[in-house]
XYZ file of C-alpha atoms in Angstrom:
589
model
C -4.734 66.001 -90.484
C -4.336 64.948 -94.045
C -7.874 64.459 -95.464
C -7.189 64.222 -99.398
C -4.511 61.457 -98.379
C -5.864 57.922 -99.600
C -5.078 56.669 -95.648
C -6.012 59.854 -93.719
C -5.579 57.941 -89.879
C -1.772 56.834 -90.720
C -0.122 59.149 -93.121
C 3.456 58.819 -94.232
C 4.000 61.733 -96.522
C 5.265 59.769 -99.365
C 3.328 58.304 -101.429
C 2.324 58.060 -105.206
C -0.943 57.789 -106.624
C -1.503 55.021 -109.457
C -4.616 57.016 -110.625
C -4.923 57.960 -114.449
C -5.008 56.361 -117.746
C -4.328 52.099 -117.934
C -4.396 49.932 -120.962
C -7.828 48.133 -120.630
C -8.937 44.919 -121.926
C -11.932 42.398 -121.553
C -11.402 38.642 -122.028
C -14.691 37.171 -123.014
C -12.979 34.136 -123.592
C -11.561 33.666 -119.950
C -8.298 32.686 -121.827
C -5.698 34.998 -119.562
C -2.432 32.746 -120.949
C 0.491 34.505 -119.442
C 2.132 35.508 -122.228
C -0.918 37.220 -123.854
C -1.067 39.638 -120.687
C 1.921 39.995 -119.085
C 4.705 40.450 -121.701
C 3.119 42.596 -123.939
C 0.492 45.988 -124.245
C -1.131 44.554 -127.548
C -3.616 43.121 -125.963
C -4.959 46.137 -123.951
C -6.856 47.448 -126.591
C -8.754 50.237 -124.927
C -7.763 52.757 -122.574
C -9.611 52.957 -119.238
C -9.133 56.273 -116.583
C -8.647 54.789 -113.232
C -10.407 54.850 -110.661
C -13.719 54.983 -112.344
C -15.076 51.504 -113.249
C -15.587 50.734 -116.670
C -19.282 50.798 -116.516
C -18.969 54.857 -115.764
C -18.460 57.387 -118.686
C -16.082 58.795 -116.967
C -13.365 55.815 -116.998
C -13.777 56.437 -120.896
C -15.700 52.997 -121.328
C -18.832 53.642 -120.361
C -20.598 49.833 -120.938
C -21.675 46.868 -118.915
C -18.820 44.462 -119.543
C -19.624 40.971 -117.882
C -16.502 39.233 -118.294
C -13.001 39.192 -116.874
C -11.437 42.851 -116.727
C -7.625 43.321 -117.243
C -5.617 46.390 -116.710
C -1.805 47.408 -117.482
C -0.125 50.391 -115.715
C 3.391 51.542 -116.470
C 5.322 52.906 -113.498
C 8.637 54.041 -112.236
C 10.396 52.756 -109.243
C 13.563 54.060 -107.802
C 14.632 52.478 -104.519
C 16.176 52.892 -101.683
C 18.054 50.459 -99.223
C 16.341 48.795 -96.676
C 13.075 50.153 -97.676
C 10.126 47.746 -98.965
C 7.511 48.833 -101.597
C 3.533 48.357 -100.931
C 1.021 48.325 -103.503
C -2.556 49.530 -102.214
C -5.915 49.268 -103.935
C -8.069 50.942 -102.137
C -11.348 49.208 -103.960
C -11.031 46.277 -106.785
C -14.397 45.071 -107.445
C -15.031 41.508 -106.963
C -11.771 38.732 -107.239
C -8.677 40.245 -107.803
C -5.372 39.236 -108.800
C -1.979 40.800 -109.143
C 1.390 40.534 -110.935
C 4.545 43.185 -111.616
C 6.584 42.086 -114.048
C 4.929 38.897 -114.613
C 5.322 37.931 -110.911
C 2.180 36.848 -109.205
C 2.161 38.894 -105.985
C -1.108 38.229 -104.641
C -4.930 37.405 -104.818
C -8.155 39.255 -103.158
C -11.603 38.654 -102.728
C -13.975 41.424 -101.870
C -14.955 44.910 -102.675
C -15.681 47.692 -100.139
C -11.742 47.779 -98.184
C -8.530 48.090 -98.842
C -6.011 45.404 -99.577
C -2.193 45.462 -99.919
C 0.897 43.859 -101.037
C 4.609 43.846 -100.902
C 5.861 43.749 -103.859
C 9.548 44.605 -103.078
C 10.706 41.636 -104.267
C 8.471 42.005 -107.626
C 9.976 45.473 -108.799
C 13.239 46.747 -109.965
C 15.040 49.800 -110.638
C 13.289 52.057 -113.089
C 10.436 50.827 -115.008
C 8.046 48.452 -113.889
C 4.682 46.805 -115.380
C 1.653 46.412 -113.045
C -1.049 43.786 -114.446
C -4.572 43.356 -112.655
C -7.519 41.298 -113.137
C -10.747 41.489 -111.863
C -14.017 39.752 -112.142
C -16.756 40.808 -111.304
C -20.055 38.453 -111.367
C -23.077 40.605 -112.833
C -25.395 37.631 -111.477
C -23.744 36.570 -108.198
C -26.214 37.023 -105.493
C -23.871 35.789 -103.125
C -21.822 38.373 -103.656
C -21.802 41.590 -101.671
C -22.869 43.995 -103.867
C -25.396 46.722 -102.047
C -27.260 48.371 -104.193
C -25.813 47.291 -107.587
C -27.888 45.695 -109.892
C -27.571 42.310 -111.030
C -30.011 42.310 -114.418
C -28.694 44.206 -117.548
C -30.702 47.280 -116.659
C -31.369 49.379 -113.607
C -34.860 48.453 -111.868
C -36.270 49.935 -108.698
C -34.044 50.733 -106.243
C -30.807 49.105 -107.517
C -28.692 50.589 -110.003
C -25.560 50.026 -112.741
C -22.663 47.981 -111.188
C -19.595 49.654 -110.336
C -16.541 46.763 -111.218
C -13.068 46.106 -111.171
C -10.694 49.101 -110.222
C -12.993 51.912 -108.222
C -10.835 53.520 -105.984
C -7.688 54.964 -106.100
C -4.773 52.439 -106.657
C -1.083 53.825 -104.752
C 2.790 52.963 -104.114
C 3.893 53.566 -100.589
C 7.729 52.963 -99.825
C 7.958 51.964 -96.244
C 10.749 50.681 -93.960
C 11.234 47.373 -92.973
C 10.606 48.126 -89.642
C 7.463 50.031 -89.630
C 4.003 51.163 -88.010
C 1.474 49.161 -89.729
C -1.543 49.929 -87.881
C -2.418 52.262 -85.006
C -5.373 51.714 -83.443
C -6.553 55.212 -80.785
C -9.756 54.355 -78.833
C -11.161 57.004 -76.435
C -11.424 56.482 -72.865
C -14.802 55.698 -71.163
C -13.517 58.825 -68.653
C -12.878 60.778 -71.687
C -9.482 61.894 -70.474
C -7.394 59.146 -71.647
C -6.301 57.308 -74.652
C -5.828 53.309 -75.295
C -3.064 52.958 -78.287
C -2.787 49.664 -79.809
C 0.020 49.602 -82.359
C 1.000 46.788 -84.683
C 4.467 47.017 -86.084
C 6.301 44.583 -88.830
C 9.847 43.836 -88.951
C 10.914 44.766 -85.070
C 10.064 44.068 -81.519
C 12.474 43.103 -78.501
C 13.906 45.542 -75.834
C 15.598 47.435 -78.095
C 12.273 48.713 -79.898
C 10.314 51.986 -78.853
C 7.219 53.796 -79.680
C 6.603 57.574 -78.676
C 3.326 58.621 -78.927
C 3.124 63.000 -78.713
C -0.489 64.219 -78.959
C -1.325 67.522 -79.414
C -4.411 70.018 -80.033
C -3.783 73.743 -81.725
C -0.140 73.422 -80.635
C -0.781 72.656 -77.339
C 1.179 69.548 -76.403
C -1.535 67.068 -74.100
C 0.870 63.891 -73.817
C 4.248 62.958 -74.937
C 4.920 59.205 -73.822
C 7.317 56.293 -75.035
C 6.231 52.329 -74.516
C 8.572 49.378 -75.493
C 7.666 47.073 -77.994
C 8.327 43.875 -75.973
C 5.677 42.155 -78.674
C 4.705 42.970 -82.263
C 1.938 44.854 -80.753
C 2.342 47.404 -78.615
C -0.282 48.655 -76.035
C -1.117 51.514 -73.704
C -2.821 53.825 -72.109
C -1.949 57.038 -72.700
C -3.416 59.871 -70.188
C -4.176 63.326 -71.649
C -3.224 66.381 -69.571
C -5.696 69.599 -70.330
C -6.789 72.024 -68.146
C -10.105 71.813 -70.224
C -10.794 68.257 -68.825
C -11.307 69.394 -65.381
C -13.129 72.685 -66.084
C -14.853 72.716 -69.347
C -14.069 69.101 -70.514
C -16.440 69.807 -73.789
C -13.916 72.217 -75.094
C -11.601 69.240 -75.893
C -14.775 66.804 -77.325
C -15.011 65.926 -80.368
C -18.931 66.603 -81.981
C -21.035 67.808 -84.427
C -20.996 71.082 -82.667
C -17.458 71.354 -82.500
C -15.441 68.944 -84.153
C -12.432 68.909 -81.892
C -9.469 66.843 -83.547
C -5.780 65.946 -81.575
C -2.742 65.086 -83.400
C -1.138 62.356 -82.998
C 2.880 62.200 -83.983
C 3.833 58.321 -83.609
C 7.948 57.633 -84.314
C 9.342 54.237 -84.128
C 12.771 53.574 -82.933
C 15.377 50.905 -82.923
C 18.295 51.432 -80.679
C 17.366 54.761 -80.715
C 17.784 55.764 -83.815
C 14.276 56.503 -86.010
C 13.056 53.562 -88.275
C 9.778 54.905 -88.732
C 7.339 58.232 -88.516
C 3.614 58.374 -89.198
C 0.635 60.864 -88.652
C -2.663 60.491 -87.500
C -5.321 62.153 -85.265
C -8.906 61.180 -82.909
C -11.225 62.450 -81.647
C -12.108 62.280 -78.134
C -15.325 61.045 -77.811
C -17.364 57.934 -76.551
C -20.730 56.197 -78.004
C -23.806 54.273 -76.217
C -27.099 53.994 -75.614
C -29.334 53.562 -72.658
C -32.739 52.179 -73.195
C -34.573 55.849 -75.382
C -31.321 57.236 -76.322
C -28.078 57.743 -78.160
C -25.287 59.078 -75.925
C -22.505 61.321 -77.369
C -19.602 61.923 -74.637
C -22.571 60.166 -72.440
C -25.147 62.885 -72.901
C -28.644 61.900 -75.090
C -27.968 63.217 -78.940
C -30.649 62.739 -80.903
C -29.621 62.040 -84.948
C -30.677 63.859 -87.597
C -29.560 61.234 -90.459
C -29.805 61.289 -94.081
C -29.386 58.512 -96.303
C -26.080 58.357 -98.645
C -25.569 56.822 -101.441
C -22.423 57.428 -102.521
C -23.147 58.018 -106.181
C -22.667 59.965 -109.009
C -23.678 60.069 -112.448
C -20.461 60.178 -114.321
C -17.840 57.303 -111.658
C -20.933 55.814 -110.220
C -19.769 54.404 -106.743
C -16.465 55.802 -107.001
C -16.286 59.958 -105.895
C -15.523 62.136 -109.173
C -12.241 63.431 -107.034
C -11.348 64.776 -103.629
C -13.463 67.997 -104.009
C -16.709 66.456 -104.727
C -16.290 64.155 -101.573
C -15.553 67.658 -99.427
C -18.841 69.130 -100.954
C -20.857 66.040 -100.116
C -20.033 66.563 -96.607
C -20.253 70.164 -96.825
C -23.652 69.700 -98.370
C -25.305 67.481 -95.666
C -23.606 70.187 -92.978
C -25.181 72.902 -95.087
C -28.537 71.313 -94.729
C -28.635 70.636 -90.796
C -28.114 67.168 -90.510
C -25.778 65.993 -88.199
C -24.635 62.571 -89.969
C -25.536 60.187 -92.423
C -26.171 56.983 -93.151
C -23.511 55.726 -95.702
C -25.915 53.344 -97.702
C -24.684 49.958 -98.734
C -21.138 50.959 -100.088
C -18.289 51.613 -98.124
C -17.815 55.052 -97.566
C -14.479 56.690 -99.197
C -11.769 57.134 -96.677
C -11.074 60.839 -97.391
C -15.043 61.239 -97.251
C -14.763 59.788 -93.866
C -11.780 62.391 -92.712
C -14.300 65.105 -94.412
C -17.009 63.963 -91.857
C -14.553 63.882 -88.796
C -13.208 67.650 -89.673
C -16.737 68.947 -90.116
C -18.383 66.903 -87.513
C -21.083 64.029 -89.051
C -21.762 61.181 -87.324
C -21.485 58.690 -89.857
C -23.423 54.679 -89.834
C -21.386 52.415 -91.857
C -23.485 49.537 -93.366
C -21.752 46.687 -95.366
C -22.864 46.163 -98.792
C -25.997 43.441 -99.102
C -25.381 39.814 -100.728
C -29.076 38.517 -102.025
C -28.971 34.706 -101.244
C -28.076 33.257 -97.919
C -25.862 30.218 -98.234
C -22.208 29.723 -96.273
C -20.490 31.470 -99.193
C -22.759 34.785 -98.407
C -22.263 34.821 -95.355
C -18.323 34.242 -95.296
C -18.108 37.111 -97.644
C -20.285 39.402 -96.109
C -18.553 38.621 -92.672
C -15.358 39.170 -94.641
C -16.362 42.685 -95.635
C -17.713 44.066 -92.355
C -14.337 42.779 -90.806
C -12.153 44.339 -93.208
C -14.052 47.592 -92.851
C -14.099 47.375 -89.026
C -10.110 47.198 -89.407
C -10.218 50.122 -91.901
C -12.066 52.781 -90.828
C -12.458 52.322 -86.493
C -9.850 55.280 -86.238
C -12.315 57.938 -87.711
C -14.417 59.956 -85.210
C -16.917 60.155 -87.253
C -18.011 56.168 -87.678
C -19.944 55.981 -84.648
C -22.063 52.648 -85.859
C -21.833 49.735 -87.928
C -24.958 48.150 -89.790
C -24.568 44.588 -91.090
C -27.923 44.050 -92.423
C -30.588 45.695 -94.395
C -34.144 45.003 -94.598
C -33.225 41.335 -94.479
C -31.319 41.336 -97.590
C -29.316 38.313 -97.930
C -31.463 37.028 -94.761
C -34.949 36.903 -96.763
C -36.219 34.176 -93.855
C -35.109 35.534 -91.036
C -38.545 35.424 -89.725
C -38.540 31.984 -89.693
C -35.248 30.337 -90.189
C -33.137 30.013 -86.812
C -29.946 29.566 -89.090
C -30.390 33.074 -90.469
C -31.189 34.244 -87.339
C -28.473 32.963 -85.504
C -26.475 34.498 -88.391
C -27.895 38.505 -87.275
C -26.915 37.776 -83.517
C -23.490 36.363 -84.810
C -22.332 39.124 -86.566
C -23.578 41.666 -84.618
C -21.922 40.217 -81.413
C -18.796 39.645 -83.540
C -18.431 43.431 -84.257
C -19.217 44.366 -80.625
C -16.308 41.939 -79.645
C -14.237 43.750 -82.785
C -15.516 47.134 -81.585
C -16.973 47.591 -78.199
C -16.861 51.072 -78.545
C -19.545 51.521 -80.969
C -23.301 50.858 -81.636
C -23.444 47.708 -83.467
C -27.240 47.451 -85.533
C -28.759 43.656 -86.200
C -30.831 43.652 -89.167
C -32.086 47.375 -89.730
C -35.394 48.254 -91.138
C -37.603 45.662 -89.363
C -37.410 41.930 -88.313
C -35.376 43.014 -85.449
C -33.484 40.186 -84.050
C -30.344 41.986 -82.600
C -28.602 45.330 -82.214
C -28.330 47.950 -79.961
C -30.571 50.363 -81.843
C -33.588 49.394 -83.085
C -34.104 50.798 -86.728
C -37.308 51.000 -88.453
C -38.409 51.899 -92.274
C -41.037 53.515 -92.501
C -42.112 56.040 -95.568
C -45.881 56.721 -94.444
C -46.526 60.016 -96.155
C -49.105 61.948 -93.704
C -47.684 63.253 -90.411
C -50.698 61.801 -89.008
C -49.409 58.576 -89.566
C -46.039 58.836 -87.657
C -47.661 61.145 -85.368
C -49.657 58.253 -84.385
C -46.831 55.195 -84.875
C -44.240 57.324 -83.197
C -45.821 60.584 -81.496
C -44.245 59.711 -77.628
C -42.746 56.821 -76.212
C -45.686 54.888 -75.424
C -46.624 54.753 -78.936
C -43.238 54.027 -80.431
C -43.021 50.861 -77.801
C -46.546 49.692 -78.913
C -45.785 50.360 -82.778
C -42.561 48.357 -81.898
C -44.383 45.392 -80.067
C -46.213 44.930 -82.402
C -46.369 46.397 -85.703
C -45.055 46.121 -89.074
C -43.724 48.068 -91.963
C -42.510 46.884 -95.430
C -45.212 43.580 -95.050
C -43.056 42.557 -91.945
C -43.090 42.623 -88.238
C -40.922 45.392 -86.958
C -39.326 43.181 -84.594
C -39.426 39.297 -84.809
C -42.149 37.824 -81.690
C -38.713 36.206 -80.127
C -37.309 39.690 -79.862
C -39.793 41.832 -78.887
C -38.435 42.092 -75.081
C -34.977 42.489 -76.188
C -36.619 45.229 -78.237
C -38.089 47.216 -75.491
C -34.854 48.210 -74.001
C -33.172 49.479 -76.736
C -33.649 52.884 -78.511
C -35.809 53.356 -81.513
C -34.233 55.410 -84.744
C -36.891 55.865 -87.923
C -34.104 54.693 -90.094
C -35.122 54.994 -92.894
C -37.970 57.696 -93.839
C -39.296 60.228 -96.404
C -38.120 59.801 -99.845
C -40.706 62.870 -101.247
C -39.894 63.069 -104.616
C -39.415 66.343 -106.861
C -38.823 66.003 -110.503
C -40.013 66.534 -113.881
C -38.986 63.398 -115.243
C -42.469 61.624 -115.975
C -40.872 57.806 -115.830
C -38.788 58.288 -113.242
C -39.551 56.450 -110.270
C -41.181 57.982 -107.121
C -40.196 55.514 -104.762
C -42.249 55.883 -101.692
C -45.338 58.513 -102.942
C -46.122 60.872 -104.909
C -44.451 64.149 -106.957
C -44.938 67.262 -104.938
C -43.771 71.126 -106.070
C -40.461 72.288 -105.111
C -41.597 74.734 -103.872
C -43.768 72.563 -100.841
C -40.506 70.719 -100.664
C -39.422 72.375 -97.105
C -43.402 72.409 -95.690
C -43.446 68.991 -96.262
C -40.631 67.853 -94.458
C -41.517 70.265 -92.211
C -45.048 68.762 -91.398
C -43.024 64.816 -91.178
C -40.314 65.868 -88.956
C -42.459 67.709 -86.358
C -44.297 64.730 -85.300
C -40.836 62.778 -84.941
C -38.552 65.425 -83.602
C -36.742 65.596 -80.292
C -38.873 64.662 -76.732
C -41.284 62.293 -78.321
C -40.496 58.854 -78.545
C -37.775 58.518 -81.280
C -33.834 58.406 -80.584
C -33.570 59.660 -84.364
C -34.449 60.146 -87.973
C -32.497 58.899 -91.089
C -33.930 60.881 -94.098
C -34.076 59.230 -97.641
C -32.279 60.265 -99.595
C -29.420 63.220 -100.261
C -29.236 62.680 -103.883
C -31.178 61.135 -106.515
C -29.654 58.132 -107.523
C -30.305 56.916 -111.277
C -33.930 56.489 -111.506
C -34.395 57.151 -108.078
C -35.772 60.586 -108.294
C -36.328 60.999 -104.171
C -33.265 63.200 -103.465
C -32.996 66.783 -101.550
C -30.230 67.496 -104.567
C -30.555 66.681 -108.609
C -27.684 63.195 -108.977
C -25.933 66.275 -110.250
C -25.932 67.788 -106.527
C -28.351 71.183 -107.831
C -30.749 71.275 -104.966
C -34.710 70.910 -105.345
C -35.185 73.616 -103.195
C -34.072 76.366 -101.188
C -31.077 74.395 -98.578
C -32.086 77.489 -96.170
C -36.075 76.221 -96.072
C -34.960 72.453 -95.621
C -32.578 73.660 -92.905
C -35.527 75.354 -91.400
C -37.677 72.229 -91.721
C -35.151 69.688 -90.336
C -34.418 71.884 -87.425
C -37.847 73.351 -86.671
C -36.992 77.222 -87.110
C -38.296 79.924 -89.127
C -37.394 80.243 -92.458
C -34.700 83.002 -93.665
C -34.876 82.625 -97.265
């Protein structure tokens, strides 16, 4: 595999990253005339360092700019026959739209995926001028927008926006007649593979596909299916002797992260059109009615919450190596996943996970108003990411709603709550393969998993919510946490068969910063750090009533001063004493 490559699940090994210094400009004035931006780099005034958004010092701005953003980009462009040129922006930041060389090549709306466009036709030989603009809506609460604030300064638990250009912007020259998406799903038997691949530009008898998958060098299948369509299906059985005898050596898992190669070649006539890389793991997801299943087996998640940002680029990862240590990090600390907190998580993050072995949850990004355009858009984004990231291992859930944001009457509006069961049946009919949440934190409505928030501070407390099964059903029934029911009175059947996760929980704070905010209770010593997470997790841990525990938080986020690690990743205490903690063990150091 290819981690550090912006598309780790199809790779093509050329490629060139946009990345680096733009001209920058802001147009208060909305004006945008044509000639002003597109023939001409006086009016990019400032210089901006993509990918970090302006608001981050890092991007060399470092202000709140709530007005139309425009960006210039220089590049070089040498082609070759019968090959077509995409652009890819792998996060743009609200509305986006796109010319080279004064030719309008396309529009986007939406944040957390990535978007593309052919601009063959756009570019010519040598050098070429790439013009974007972006707006972003600092007051939009219809907008998907997580955890980014929409008032001039950071309050509670919502922080500085992170707009226009925040991810890595690339050239990719392709053929005409290419792999454009390849879809690998896992067998239910766990011996088998089910390839869906969607190809542009060719399809007819004289079209092929061979499919070679292999693990350490060890060839497992080597098959070739005509393209009668522009999609091309099938299933694709693995040979191993492991699969018979010790079928876990060839799982993938936390424990050991098994990953197959997959070589997929594209031919016309015979001859080779196209050749892309990519990889799975083998692995299946479910739940029966107390459990997560891994590879069908109970797993019981040991979560922490992710936020995805960082001081200096904000939402956007500082570079390739500080996404590696994030994972590392979490690994380090005895978790076995995370909860990827509303923000889409960084491909390469994502290939991190899947080569280390962290089950990941993927939640969309909140809107704060429910209306039709809300809901489009957030339907919109959990779509795209659906389509983006269901080839990594790792993503083993999908969370479309948080503590009722952008629902705030779902406990008594049927609309909203016919907008919950819509979405989460549309991304089990996207994605059958994977646990689909409803609305996580409380007002259950509908999901497979059950999640609750809950930051009580005494063990006593969750001993007594969710000590053993009995208790968790009758906290479930009929309890409630943030001022709200834990699952809505129409619901409460549908919730008994489910599995319960303490989604959210924790958030002890350590600091030294006297107005910061300590979300959920008070400042304890670092040093009492591991004892009490220690004292919360034994009354929740494996064999009492809980299918799992998502910690809050990893990091401190802004003013957010309820992170394991400083925003600056420096932990608050010894990793080996809140690896001791989390997994119930003695401590080493």
């Amino acid at each position: 595999m290819t981690p550090d490559h912006p598309r780790p699940t199809l790779v093509r090994r050329e490629y060139t990253l946009l990345d680096g210094p733009w001209g920058f400009a802001a147009d208060t004035a909305d004006r945008g005339l044509p000639d002003r931006w597109f023939n001409s780099a006086e009016p990019f005034d400032r210089t901006i360092q993509v990918p970090y958004p302006p608001e981050a010092p890092a991007s060399g701005i470092g202000q709140d700019i709530d007005a139309p953003l425009w960006y210039r980009r220089d590049f070089e462009h040498r082609p070759t026959p019968g090959q077509r040129l995409l652009l890819h922006f792998e996060g743009v930041d609200h509305r986006t739209s796109v010319w080279v060389n004064g030719t309008h090549v396309g529009d986007h709306e939406g944040s957390q995926a990535r978007f593309s466009f052919d601009v063959t036709d756009a570019v010519r030989p040598g050098a070429n001028v790439l013009v974007v603009r972006a707006v972003d809506d600092a007051r939009d609460l219809e907008q998907p927008r997580g955890k980014q604030d929409w008032s001039d300064e950071p309050h509670v638990i919502w922080y500085r926006r992170t707009s226009g250009i925040w991810r890595t912007v690339w050239l990719e020259p392709v053929p005409a007649a290419r792999i454009d998406r390849l879809a690998l799903r896992p067998g239910d038997d766990l011996a088998s593979v089910t390839v869906e691949a969607r190809l542009v530009g060719v399809h007819g008898p004289a079209a092929s596909l061979g499919l070679r998958f292999a693990v350490g060098g060890r060839l497992l299948a080597d098959v070739t299916v005509a393209c009668l369509s522009s999609t091309a299906r099938v299933v694709v059985p693995l040979d191993h002797e492991c699969l018979d005898v010790e079928p876990g050596e060839l799982l993938w898992s936390p424990e050991s992260p098994t990953l197959i190669d997959v070589d997929a070649t594209l031919r016309l006539n015979g001859e080779v059109v196209d050749q892309a890389e990519s990889y799975l793991g083998l692995r299946t997801v479910g739940t029966d009615e107390e459990n997560v299943l891994l590879n069908g087996h109970p797993y019981f998640l040991r979560l922490v919450l992710e936020q995805g940002y960082w001081p200096q680029t904000h939402l956007a990862a500082p570079s390739f190596e500080a996404l590696e240590r994030e994972a590392g990090l979490i690994k380090e600390l005895g978790f076995n996943g995370l909860r990827m907190h509303q923000t889409s998580a960084d491909p390469r993050f994502l290939a991190c996970c899947d080569r280390l072995g962290l089950l990941v949850w993927a939640d969309t990004a909140a809107a704060y108003r429910f209306s039709d355009v809300a809901l489009t858009r957030t339907v919109a984004e959990a779509v795209s990411l659906v389509e983006r990231d269901a080839g990594h291992p790792s993503v083993v859930a999908w969370v479309p709603f948080n503590e009722s944001w952008g629902v705030p009457r779902l406990a008594d509006d049927p609309a909203q709550q016919h907008a919950v069961t819509a979405l989460h049946a549309l991304l089990k009919a996207l994605d059958p393969t994977r646990i689909v949440m409803g609305n996580d934190g409380w007002q259950y409505t509908a999901g497979d998993v059950l999640g609750v928030h809950d930051y009580a501070q005494q063990p006593g407390t969750l001993e007594d919510r969710y000590g053993s099964r009995e208790r968790v059903r009758s906290t479930v029934a009929r309890g409630h946490t943030g001022g709200r029911r834990i699952a809505l009175e129409r619901s409460v059947s549908r919730a008994a068969t489910v599995p319960v996760l303490l989604s959210e929980f924790g958030g002890l704070s350590v600091h030294e910063d006297a107005e910061a905010w300590a979300a959920y209770g008070d400042v304890i010593d670092p040093e009492a750090l591991g004892e009490a997470i220690a004292g919360l997790v034994a009354t929740i841990g494996p064999g009492r009533g809980l299918a799992g525990y998502c910690y809050t938080q990893l990091t401190d986020t802004a003013q957010e001063k309820n992170g394991l690690f400083t925003e600056d990743r420096v932990p608050k205490s010894s990793p080996s004493r809140i690896r001791a903690a989390l997994l119930g063990i003695p401590v080493t150091a």
